[in-house]
Short mmCIF file of C-alpha atoms in Angstrom, two decimals:
data_model
loop_
_atom_site.label_atom_id
_atom_site.label_comp_id
_atom_site.label_asym_id
_atom_site.label_seq_id
_atom_site.Cartn_x
_atom_site.Cartn_y
_atom_site.Cartn_z
CA MET G 1116 -12.96 -6.49 51.98
CA PRO G 1117 -16.59 -6.49 53.40
CA GLY G 1118 -18.12 -3.03 53.44
CA THR G 1119 -15.22 -1.18 52.28
CA GLN G 1120 -15.36 1.44 49.76
CA GLN G 1121 -14.92 0.26 46.09
CA SER G 1122 -13.29 2.29 44.00
CA THR G 1123 -16.04 4.00 41.97
CA THR G 1124 -13.17 4.33 38.62
CA PRO G 1125 -14.80 1.78 35.54
CA THR G 1126 -12.86 -0.86 35.05
CA PRO G 1127 -11.52 -0.83 31.72
CA ALA G 1128 -13.61 -3.69 29.63
CA ALA G 1129 -11.11 -6.83 29.19
CA ALA G 1130 -12.48 -7.68 25.62
CA TYR G 1131 -14.49 -5.87 22.34
CA THR G 1132 -17.64 -6.97 21.51
CA PRO G 1133 -18.35 -8.65 19.08
CA THR G 1134 -20.14 -7.94 15.69
CA ASP G 1135 -21.56 -9.39 12.87
CA ARG G 1136 -17.61 -8.44 11.24
CA THR G 1137 -16.05 -9.61 13.61
CA VAL G 1138 -17.84 -12.73 14.53
CA PRO G 1139 -16.10 -15.53 11.49
CA THR G 1140 -18.36 -17.60 9.68
CA ARG G 1141 -16.31 -20.49 10.66
CA ALA G 1142 -14.11 -21.62 12.90
CA ALA G 1143 -14.92 -18.72 15.80
CA HIS G 1144 -13.08 -21.65 18.27
CA LYS G 1145 -9.97 -19.51 16.81
CA ALA G 1146 -11.64 -16.09 17.16
CA SER G 1147 -11.13 -13.78 20.33
CA TYR G 1148 -12.03 -11.11 21.64
CA ASP G 1149 -9.00 -10.32 24.60
CA LYS G 1150 -8.01 -7.05 24.31
CA GLU G 1151 -4.76 -8.25 25.97
CA LEU G 1152 -3.89 -10.45 23.12
CA VAL G 1153 -5.08 -8.41 20.87
CA HIS G 1154 -2.59 -5.49 21.94
CA SER G 1155 0.03 -8.04 22.09
CA ILE G 1156 -0.40 -9.08 18.17
CA LEU G 1157 -0.47 -5.33 16.82
CA ASP G 1158 2.34 -4.20 19.45
CA GLU G 1159 4.49 -6.78 17.51
CA GLY G 1160 4.11 -6.12 14.06
CA TYR G 1161 5.10 -2.91 12.52
CA VAL G 1162 2.94 -3.40 8.86
CA CYS G 1163 -0.54 -3.91 8.76
CA HIS G 1164 -1.98 -4.34 5.08
CA LEU G 1165 -5.13 -1.09 5.07
CA GLY G 1166 -7.70 -2.01 2.70
CA PHE G 1167 -10.22 0.57 1.21
CA VAL G 1168 -12.70 0.58 -1.35
CA ARG G 1169 -11.71 3.32 -4.24
CA ASP G 1170 -14.50 3.44 -7.20
CA GLY G 1171 -16.51 0.25 -5.59
CA ALA G 1172 -13.85 -1.83 -5.68
CA PRO G 1173 -11.29 -3.05 -2.60
CA VAL G 1174 -7.70 -1.82 -2.17
CA VAL G 1175 -5.28 -3.42 -0.12
CA LEU G 1176 -2.04 -1.80 0.42
CA PRO G 1177 1.28 -2.58 3.01
CA THR G 1178 2.18 0.23 5.21
CA LEU G 1179 3.35 0.65 8.95
CA TYR G 1180 0.98 1.53 11.55
CA GLY G 1181 1.90 2.27 15.47
CA ARG G 1182 -0.98 2.12 17.86
CA VAL G 1183 -1.68 4.44 21.14
CA GLY G 1184 -3.65 2.86 23.68
CA GLU G 1185 -6.75 2.10 21.60
CA THR G 1186 -6.47 3.98 18.92
CA LEU G 1187 -3.83 2.91 15.46
CA TYR G 1188 -2.56 4.98 13.71
CA VAL G 1189 -0.85 4.70 9.79
CA HIS G 1190 1.02 8.17 8.17
CA GLY G 1191 1.19 8.73 4.32
CA SER G 1192 2.74 11.57 1.99
CA THR G 1193 -0.30 14.25 2.02
CA GLY G 1194 -0.29 13.07 -1.74
CA SER G 1195 -0.87 9.60 -1.35
CA ARG G 1196 -4.36 7.83 -2.28
CA PRO G 1197 -6.27 6.79 1.20
CA LEU G 1198 -4.76 9.37 2.87
CA ARG G 1199 -6.44 12.00 0.23
CA MET G 1200 -9.53 9.70 0.68
CA ALA G 1201 -10.11 10.06 4.43
CA ASP G 1202 -9.64 13.93 3.72
CA GLN G 1203 -12.56 14.23 1.28
CA ALA G 1204 -14.48 11.35 2.39
CA ASP G 1205 -17.27 12.62 5.08
CA PRO G 1206 -17.73 11.32 7.83
CA GLY G 1207 -14.60 9.57 7.26
CA LEU G 1208 -12.98 6.45 5.04
CA PRO G 1209 -13.91 3.18 6.26
CA VAL G 1210 -11.39 1.06 6.42
CA CYS G 1211 -9.97 -2.50 7.67
CA LEU G 1212 -6.35 -2.70 9.46
CA THR G 1213 -5.48 -6.33 9.21
CA VAL G 1214 -1.94 -7.57 11.13
CA THR G 1215 -0.72 -10.91 10.23
CA HIS G 1216 2.23 -12.77 12.23
CA VAL G 1217 2.89 -16.75 10.97
CA ASP G 1218 4.85 -18.43 13.29
CA ALA G 1219 5.13 -21.85 12.11
CA LEU G 1220 4.21 -24.47 9.10
CA ILE G 1221 1.98 -26.88 10.17
CA LEU G 1222 2.91 -30.32 8.07
CA ALA G 1223 0.16 -32.99 8.04
CA ARG G 1224 0.58 -36.31 6.41
CA SER G 1225 -2.82 -35.44 4.40
CA GLY G 1226 -2.70 -32.60 1.71
CA PHE G 1227 -5.52 -31.17 3.39
CA HIS G 1228 -4.97 -31.14 7.10
CA HIS G 1229 -1.89 -28.58 5.89
CA SER G 1230 -2.00 -25.32 7.96
CA ILE G 1231 -0.09 -22.38 9.30
CA ASN G 1232 0.26 -21.18 12.85
CA TYR G 1233 -0.28 -17.61 12.84
CA ARG G 1234 -1.72 -14.62 14.37
CA SER G 1235 -3.78 -12.24 13.22
CA VAL G 1236 -5.94 -9.13 14.06
CA VAL G 1237 -8.51 -7.37 12.19
CA VAL G 1238 -9.98 -4.40 13.11
CA HIS G 1239 -13.01 -2.89 11.03
CA GLY G 1240 -13.95 0.87 10.86
CA THR G 1241 -14.03 4.65 10.13
CA ALA G 1242 -9.99 5.83 9.50
CA TYR G 1243 -10.26 10.37 10.30
CA GLN G 1244 -7.73 12.49 9.38
CA VAL G 1245 -5.34 13.54 12.63
CA THR G 1246 -5.74 17.83 12.82
CA ASP G 1247 -4.50 17.88 15.93
CA PRO G 1248 -1.35 19.00 16.00
CA GLU G 1249 -0.15 17.72 19.44
CA GLU G 1250 -1.84 14.42 18.35
CA LYS G 1251 -0.28 14.39 15.02
CA ARG G 1252 3.35 14.78 16.59
CA LEU G 1253 2.64 12.12 19.06
CA ALA G 1254 1.57 9.93 16.28
CA LEU G 1255 4.56 10.11 14.33
CA ASP G 1256 6.46 9.27 17.29
CA ALA G 1257 4.74 6.37 18.06
CA LEU G 1258 4.86 5.41 14.77
CA VAL G 1259 8.73 4.91 14.85
CA ASP G 1260 8.77 3.60 17.94
CA HIS G 1261 6.21 0.81 17.19
CA VAL G 1262 8.86 -0.65 15.07
CA VAL G 1263 12.33 0.80 17.19
CA PRO G 1264 10.85 1.40 20.62
CA GLY G 1265 12.78 4.14 22.24
CA ARG G 1266 14.06 5.50 18.58
CA SER G 1267 11.76 8.61 18.41
CA GLN G 1268 13.59 10.12 21.51
CA ASP G 1269 16.73 9.08 19.34
CA SER G 1270 16.48 10.35 15.90
CA ARG G 1271 16.01 13.99 14.89
CA PRO G 1272 11.32 14.79 15.18
CA ALA G 1273 9.98 16.38 11.63
CA ASN G 1274 10.54 20.06 10.90
CA ASN G 1275 7.78 21.70 9.36
CA LYS G 1276 7.98 21.06 6.23
CA GLU G 1277 8.71 16.84 6.96
CA PHE G 1278 5.24 17.98 9.16
CA ALA G 1279 2.75 18.93 7.10
CA ALA G 1280 3.76 16.95 4.05
CA THR G 1281 3.18 13.59 6.31
CA ALA G 1282 -0.57 13.17 6.79
CA VAL G 1283 -2.19 10.55 9.88
CA LEU G 1284 -5.21 8.57 10.24
CA ARG G 1285 -7.14 7.75 12.82
CA LEU G 1286 -8.39 4.47 13.93
CA ASP G 1287 -10.36 3.34 16.92
CA LEU G 1288 -10.13 -0.15 17.99
CA THR G 1289 -13.68 -1.00 18.72
CA GLU G 1290 -14.75 -3.24 16.35
CA VAL G 1291 -11.74 -5.67 16.40
CA SER G 1292 -11.23 -9.03 16.54
CA ALA G 1293 -8.17 -11.65 16.96
CA LYS G 1294 -7.64 -15.36 15.21
CA THR G 1295 -4.68 -17.56 16.06
CA ARG G 1296 -3.54 -21.43 15.06
CA THR G 1297 -1.03 -22.73 17.38
CA GLY G 1298 -0.12 -26.43 18.45
CA GLY G 1299 0.51 -28.89 16.40
CA VAL G 1300 -0.65 -31.26 13.02
CA ASN G 1301 -3.99 -32.26 13.53
CA ASP G 1302 -3.61 -35.37 11.33
CA GLU G 1303 -7.06 -38.37 10.84
CA PRO G 1304 -6.61 -40.92 13.73
CA GLU G 1305 -5.87 -43.43 10.07
CA ASP G 1306 -3.82 -41.54 8.67
CA LEU G 1307 -0.80 -41.60 11.50
CA THR G 1308 0.54 -45.10 10.30
CA LEU G 1309 1.12 -43.29 6.76
CA PRO G 1310 4.84 -42.62 5.49
CA HIS G 1311 4.52 -39.29 5.31
CA TRP G 1312 6.96 -37.09 7.67
CA ALA G 1313 4.47 -35.13 9.30
CA GLY G 1314 5.17 -31.87 12.00
CA VAL G 1315 6.17 -28.24 12.34
CA LEU G 1316 8.38 -25.86 11.31
CA PRO G 1317 8.88 -22.99 13.19
CA LEU G 1318 10.01 -19.83 11.21
CA ARG G 1319 12.99 -17.96 12.37
CA LYS G 1320 12.26 -14.44 13.75
CA GLY G 1321 14.04 -11.83 14.55
CA TYR G 1322 16.88 -9.23 13.19
CA GLU G 1323 20.66 -9.90 11.66
CA ALA G 1324 23.24 -7.91 12.42
CA PRO G 1325 22.91 -4.07 11.98
CA ILE G 1326 24.24 -2.98 9.03
CA PRO G 1327 25.80 1.01 10.43
CA ASP G 1328 25.29 3.88 7.24
CA GLY G 1329 29.02 4.24 6.20
CA ASP G 1330 28.28 8.58 6.68
CA LEU G 1331 27.82 7.74 10.83
CA ALA G 1332 29.39 10.79 12.96
CA GLU G 1333 32.57 9.64 15.15
CA GLY G 1334 32.67 7.68 17.75
CA VAL G 1335 28.40 6.53 16.96
CA GLU G 1336 28.18 3.19 18.87
CA VAL G 1337 24.70 1.33 18.08
CA PRO G 1338 22.68 1.67 20.98
CA ALA G 1339 21.82 0.09 23.42
CA TYR G 1340 18.09 -0.28 22.25
CA ILE G 1341 18.99 -2.02 18.90
CA ARG G 1342 21.31 -4.71 19.80
CA ALA G 1343 18.62 -6.05 22.02
CA MET G 1344 16.12 -6.37 19.29
CA MET N 777 20.49 -14.40 -38.45
CA PRO N 778 19.73 -11.81 -41.42
CA GLY N 779 16.66 -13.69 -43.39
CA THR N 780 16.26 -17.36 -40.99
CA GLN N 781 13.04 -17.99 -40.44
CA GLN N 782 12.16 -16.91 -36.92
CA SER N 783 10.10 -19.03 -34.93
CA THR N 784 6.25 -17.55 -34.90
CA THR N 785 5.86 -18.71 -31.38
CA PRO N 786 4.99 -15.46 -29.21
CA THR N 787 7.07 -14.41 -26.83
CA PRO N 788 5.52 -13.77 -23.37
CA ALA N 789 4.82 -10.58 -22.70
CA ALA N 790 7.49 -9.51 -19.82
CA ALA N 791 5.32 -6.50 -18.11
CA TYR N 792 1.79 -6.05 -17.05
CA THR N 793 0.32 -3.01 -18.60
CA PRO N 794 0.26 -0.69 -16.11
CA THR N 795 -3.00 0.82 -15.53
CA ASP N 796 -4.99 3.69 -13.81
CA ARG N 797 -5.38 1.54 -10.45
CA THR N 798 -1.34 0.25 -10.93
CA VAL N 799 -0.18 3.08 -11.37
CA PRO N 800 0.47 4.91 -7.70
CA THR N 801 0.08 8.31 -6.66
CA ARG N 802 3.62 8.47 -5.37
CA ALA N 803 7.08 7.62 -5.33
CA ALA N 804 5.95 6.08 -9.09
CA HIS N 805 9.30 5.19 -9.22
CA LYS N 806 8.71 2.84 -6.83
CA ALA N 807 6.49 0.39 -9.07
CA SER N 808 7.35 -2.03 -11.64
CA TYR N 809 5.23 -4.32 -14.25
CA ASP N 810 8.66 -6.79 -14.28
CA LYS N 811 6.43 -10.42 -14.58
CA GLU N 812 9.64 -11.87 -13.66
CA LEU N 813 9.85 -9.75 -10.30
CA VAL N 814 6.38 -9.92 -9.65
CA HIS N 815 6.75 -13.87 -9.81
CA SER N 816 9.15 -14.08 -7.49
CA ILE N 817 7.97 -11.83 -5.31
CA LEU N 818 5.01 -13.91 -4.93
CA ASP N 819 6.57 -16.81 -4.97
CA GLU N 820 8.70 -16.04 -2.11
CA GLY N 821 5.40 -15.79 0.22
CA TYR N 822 2.68 -18.57 0.70
CA VAL N 823 0.27 -15.87 2.59
CA CYS N 824 -1.83 -13.22 0.83
CA HIS N 825 -4.23 -10.53 2.08
CA LEU N 826 -7.52 -10.56 0.10
CA GLY N 827 -9.76 -7.51 0.50
CA PHE N 828 -12.46 -7.92 -0.54
CA VAL N 829 -15.86 -5.53 -0.36
CA ARG N 830 -19.07 -6.78 1.72
CA ASP N 831 -22.36 -4.71 2.08
CA GLY N 832 -19.87 -1.36 0.76
CA ALA N 833 -17.22 -2.38 3.15
CA PRO N 834 -13.71 -3.38 2.66
CA VAL N 835 -12.60 -6.76 4.53
CA VAL N 836 -8.89 -8.16 4.48
CA LEU N 837 -7.98 -11.41 5.54
CA PRO N 838 -5.31 -12.92 5.64
CA THR N 839 -4.89 -16.54 3.41
CA LEU N 840 -2.53 -18.79 1.58
CA TYR N 841 -2.59 -18.63 -2.16
CA GLY N 842 -0.63 -20.18 -4.65
CA ARG N 843 0.49 -20.03 -7.79
CA VAL N 844 0.44 -21.30 -11.65
CA GLY N 845 1.70 -19.52 -14.03
CA GLU N 846 -0.63 -16.46 -14.92
CA THR N 847 -3.03 -17.56 -12.35
CA LEU N 848 -3.29 -16.90 -8.54
CA TYR N 849 -5.55 -19.75 -6.29
CA VAL N 850 -6.61 -18.91 -2.43
CA HIS N 851 -8.77 -21.84 -1.23
CA GLY N 852 -11.03 -22.04 1.62
CA SER N 853 -14.24 -23.95 3.24
CA THR N 854 -16.87 -23.56 1.25
CA GLY N 855 -19.03 -21.90 4.18
CA SER N 856 -16.55 -18.97 4.34
CA ARG N 857 -17.38 -15.95 3.39
CA PRO N 858 -15.10 -14.47 0.84
CA LEU N 859 -15.66 -18.09 -1.79
CA ARG N 860 -19.73 -17.41 -0.99
CA MET N 861 -20.07 -14.50 -2.06
CA ALA N 862 -17.64 -15.67 -5.44
CA ASP N 863 -20.21 -18.36 -5.51
CA GLN N 864 -22.97 -16.36 -5.38
CA ALA N 865 -21.17 -13.40 -7.02
CA ASP N 866 -22.28 -12.99 -10.64
CA PRO N 867 -19.82 -12.50 -12.57
CA GLY N 868 -17.27 -13.14 -9.77
CA LEU N 869 -16.20 -11.18 -6.63
CA PRO N 870 -13.36 -7.70 -7.04
CA VAL N 871 -10.63 -8.38 -4.95
CA CYS N 872 -7.40 -6.95 -4.22
CA LEU N 873 -4.57 -9.76 -2.97
CA THR N 874 -1.78 -8.20 -2.11
CA VAL N 875 1.41 -9.55 -1.12
CA THR N 876 4.22 -8.08 1.12
CA HIS N 877 7.81 -8.48 2.47
CA VAL N 878 10.10 -6.85 4.69
CA ASP N 879 13.58 -7.59 4.43
CA ALA N 880 15.08 -4.64 6.95
CA LEU N 881 13.91 -1.73 8.76
CA ILE N 882 15.70 1.87 7.98
CA LEU N 883 17.16 3.57 10.50
CA ALA N 884 17.78 7.15 9.75
CA ARG N 885 19.17 10.37 11.60
CA SER N 886 15.16 11.99 11.50
CA GLY N 887 12.44 10.24 11.72
CA PHE N 888 10.61 10.93 9.00
CA HIS N 889 13.38 9.35 6.83
CA HIS N 890 12.84 6.07 9.18
CA SER N 891 11.70 3.81 6.34
CA ILE N 892 11.74 -0.19 5.61
CA ASN N 893 13.16 -2.58 2.89
CA TYR N 894 10.22 -4.43 1.59
CA ARG N 895 9.12 -5.70 -1.73
CA SER N 896 4.95 -6.30 -1.86
CA VAL N 897 2.80 -6.86 -5.05
CA VAL N 898 -0.80 -5.54 -5.46
CA VAL N 899 -3.02 -7.75 -7.86
CA HIS N 900 -6.70 -6.44 -8.61
CA GLY N 901 -8.75 -8.28 -10.50
CA THR N 902 -12.34 -10.76 -10.44
CA ALA N 903 -12.07 -13.75 -8.43
CA TYR N 904 -13.53 -16.55 -9.42
CA GLN N 905 -15.01 -20.26 -7.87
CA VAL N 906 -13.39 -23.01 -9.79
CA THR N 907 -15.72 -26.02 -11.25
CA ASP N 908 -13.57 -27.54 -13.10
CA PRO N 909 -12.47 -30.78 -10.97
CA GLU N 910 -8.97 -30.95 -12.55
CA GLU N 911 -8.48 -27.28 -12.24
CA LYS N 912 -9.33 -27.86 -8.88
CA ARG N 913 -6.98 -30.50 -7.82
CA LEU N 914 -4.09 -28.64 -9.66
CA ALA N 915 -5.04 -25.84 -7.82
CA LEU N 916 -5.05 -27.84 -4.75
CA ASP N 917 -1.52 -28.84 -4.93
CA ALA N 918 0.02 -25.41 -5.94
CA LEU N 919 -2.05 -24.40 -2.74
CA VAL N 920 0.39 -26.88 -0.89
CA ASP N 921 3.47 -26.98 -3.25
CA HIS N 922 3.18 -23.16 -2.65
CA VAL N 923 4.28 -23.37 0.88
CA VAL N 924 6.51 -25.71 0.54
CA PRO N 925 7.83 -26.99 -2.87
CA GLY N 926 7.17 -30.70 -3.25
CA ARG N 927 5.59 -31.66 -0.45
CA SER N 928 2.22 -32.47 -2.47
CA GLN N 929 3.52 -35.55 -3.99
CA ASP N 930 4.63 -36.45 -0.53
CA SER N 931 1.13 -36.41 1.16
CA ARG N 932 -2.56 -37.85 1.03
CA PRO N 933 -4.15 -35.99 -1.88
CA ALA N 934 -7.90 -34.63 -1.02
CA ASN N 935 -10.63 -37.52 -0.34
CA ASN N 936 -13.84 -36.65 -2.22
CA LYS N 937 -15.24 -35.71 0.84
CA GLU N 938 -12.68 -32.71 2.03
CA PHE N 939 -11.94 -32.34 -1.60
CA ALA N 940 -16.45 -30.95 -1.50
CA ALA N 941 -15.29 -29.33 1.29
CA THR N 942 -12.56 -27.53 -0.14
CA ALA N 943 -13.79 -24.51 -2.46
CA VAL N 944 -10.72 -22.74 -4.81
CA LEU N 945 -10.82 -19.37 -6.01
CA ARG N 946 -9.11 -18.06 -9.07
CA LEU N 947 -7.36 -14.60 -10.06
CA ASP N 948 -5.70 -14.17 -13.42
CA LEU N 949 -2.67 -12.18 -13.02
CA THR N 950 -3.56 -8.98 -15.79
CA GLU N 951 -3.46 -5.84 -13.33
CA VAL N 952 0.06 -5.91 -11.22
CA SER N 953 1.87 -4.49 -9.49
CA ALA N 954 5.04 -4.77 -7.47
CA LYS N 955 6.19 -1.96 -5.13
CA THR N 956 10.16 -2.82 -4.22
CA ARG N 957 12.27 -0.15 -1.89
CA THR N 958 16.48 -1.11 -1.02
CA GLY N 959 19.55 -0.03 -0.16
CA GLY N 960 20.56 2.37 2.88
CA VAL N 961 19.70 5.38 4.74
CA ASN N 962 18.63 8.62 2.96
CA ASP N 963 19.02 11.08 4.92
CA GLU N 964 19.26 14.45 4.31
CA PRO N 965 22.62 15.94 3.89
CA GLU N 966 23.17 18.59 6.52
CA ASP N 967 22.08 15.04 9.13
CA LEU N 968 24.90 13.83 8.66
CA THR N 969 26.37 14.76 11.81
CA LEU N 970 23.66 14.04 13.85
CA PRO N 971 24.99 12.02 16.90
CA HIS N 972 22.26 9.49 16.51
CA TRP N 973 23.34 5.78 15.05
CA ALA N 974 21.83 5.15 11.12
CA GLY N 975 21.90 1.80 9.47
CA VAL N 976 19.91 -0.88 8.50
CA LEU N 977 18.50 -3.93 10.43
CA PRO N 978 17.92 -6.57 8.16
CA LEU N 979 14.95 -8.95 9.12
CA ARG N 980 16.23 -12.85 9.33
CA LYS N 981 14.36 -15.38 7.67
CA GLY N 982 14.38 -19.31 7.25
CA TYR N 983 12.57 -21.89 9.33
CA GLU N 984 14.16 -23.28 12.32
CA ALA N 985 14.64 -26.63 12.77
CA PRO N 986 11.60 -29.05 11.89
CA ILE N 987 9.28 -30.77 15.35
CA PRO N 988 8.53 -34.17 14.51
CA ASP N 989 5.17 -35.15 15.20
CA GLY N 990 4.88 -37.02 18.19
CA ASP N 991 3.02 -40.31 16.57
CA LEU N 992 4.93 -40.12 13.17
CA ALA N 993 5.27 -43.95 11.35
CA GLU N 994 8.62 -45.50 12.44
CA GLY N 995 11.45 -45.11 10.10
CA VAL N 996 9.74 -41.69 8.44
CA GLU N 997 12.76 -38.90 8.30
CA VAL N 998 12.82 -35.42 7.88
CA PRO N 999 12.31 -35.18 3.66
CA ALA N 1000 15.20 -33.91 1.72
CA TYR N 1001 13.07 -30.60 0.74
CA ILE N 1002 11.81 -29.95 3.91
CA ARG N 1003 16.22 -29.67 5.01
CA ALA N 1004 16.73 -27.44 2.68
CA MET N 1005 14.56 -25.20 4.00
#
């Protein structure tokens, strides 16, 4: 209402600020900096590809991740390479973390217009070892809950030995972009009469029926949060 | 038979030679250099994560790939960043190309033993622009056939303009490793009586029914090689 005192709480920015690294050289219309879109892509996945530089050469490793607000966490053994490197690096380890979902194959009449529908997020930044024990516990829960929501409350938390053997890296979501391709076939008009089938082949998603471990304690049933997946 | 003349054709090596970069610092028992395993993992996928170094920082981008024998090909617009960089780089662009399949979630009674079943391949090497037109045509066919076997023969090949607008990189399979996790839950013996469900949640694989393009030429049916997927 006019004249009404507005809240002074700043509205969180709805988009990441594009940078030289997050503006693609091509197909810029497929790029987005929308935080909601970025979060939805990140939250649907749990395996990322983490890139870092070792002896001047790139290394790309698949690893699990979790998100808490505007922070991503990855974890690993304290002995694993990127986690040791981040520990020794000052001020942190430059990384690129990428998450990709493939949604469909696009079969065009021309080889050139073959494509895939996908949604990807690329995060550039510096990864730091999490040293605060409380943040580390939250991160480990987030990593489990990112794969199976609710699971951290229905499993034994890390004991001291496990906690000490696990290293966690944090990477803030500041330099971030999403890229998506949706829709159908984009053939050239003059190709439409070619005798080749064209269309979309959607990927099957989800999970098969859960396979219980052979040594389950008596009376333990598949929990609702797993059936819901 | 003893005394029989043996063929002098050398048997191809069945394994890649491990290097400092392909021997993991941890879980080395999960690593393999077996060519058949590597090929099978590569051939089941079609999206890789390609890492390279730009201005000293890592970049990881999802992209399609194809395999011809011991060579991988990736392609893109001649204007895209890694392809321009490989063109300008002398002698080529150092890359790391990683392919990952997630097969199942492993839900343990302890947070620590949660895991996933996966199969991944990591290729280190130098990517070169393919300049020979014949190799480039074969690579483009391989890229299409890698996603949908047989498709390159049932679509219009690139015309001159499309051919010129597409750049192809080659990466030889020399410094290569696979890493896999299979099987079920590995909980600590003392955790087996905990009242938490544990087991394996296999990922659903494959494709949904194909969705034909609205403008198909009359009488064009879904081909057998697509129904077979």
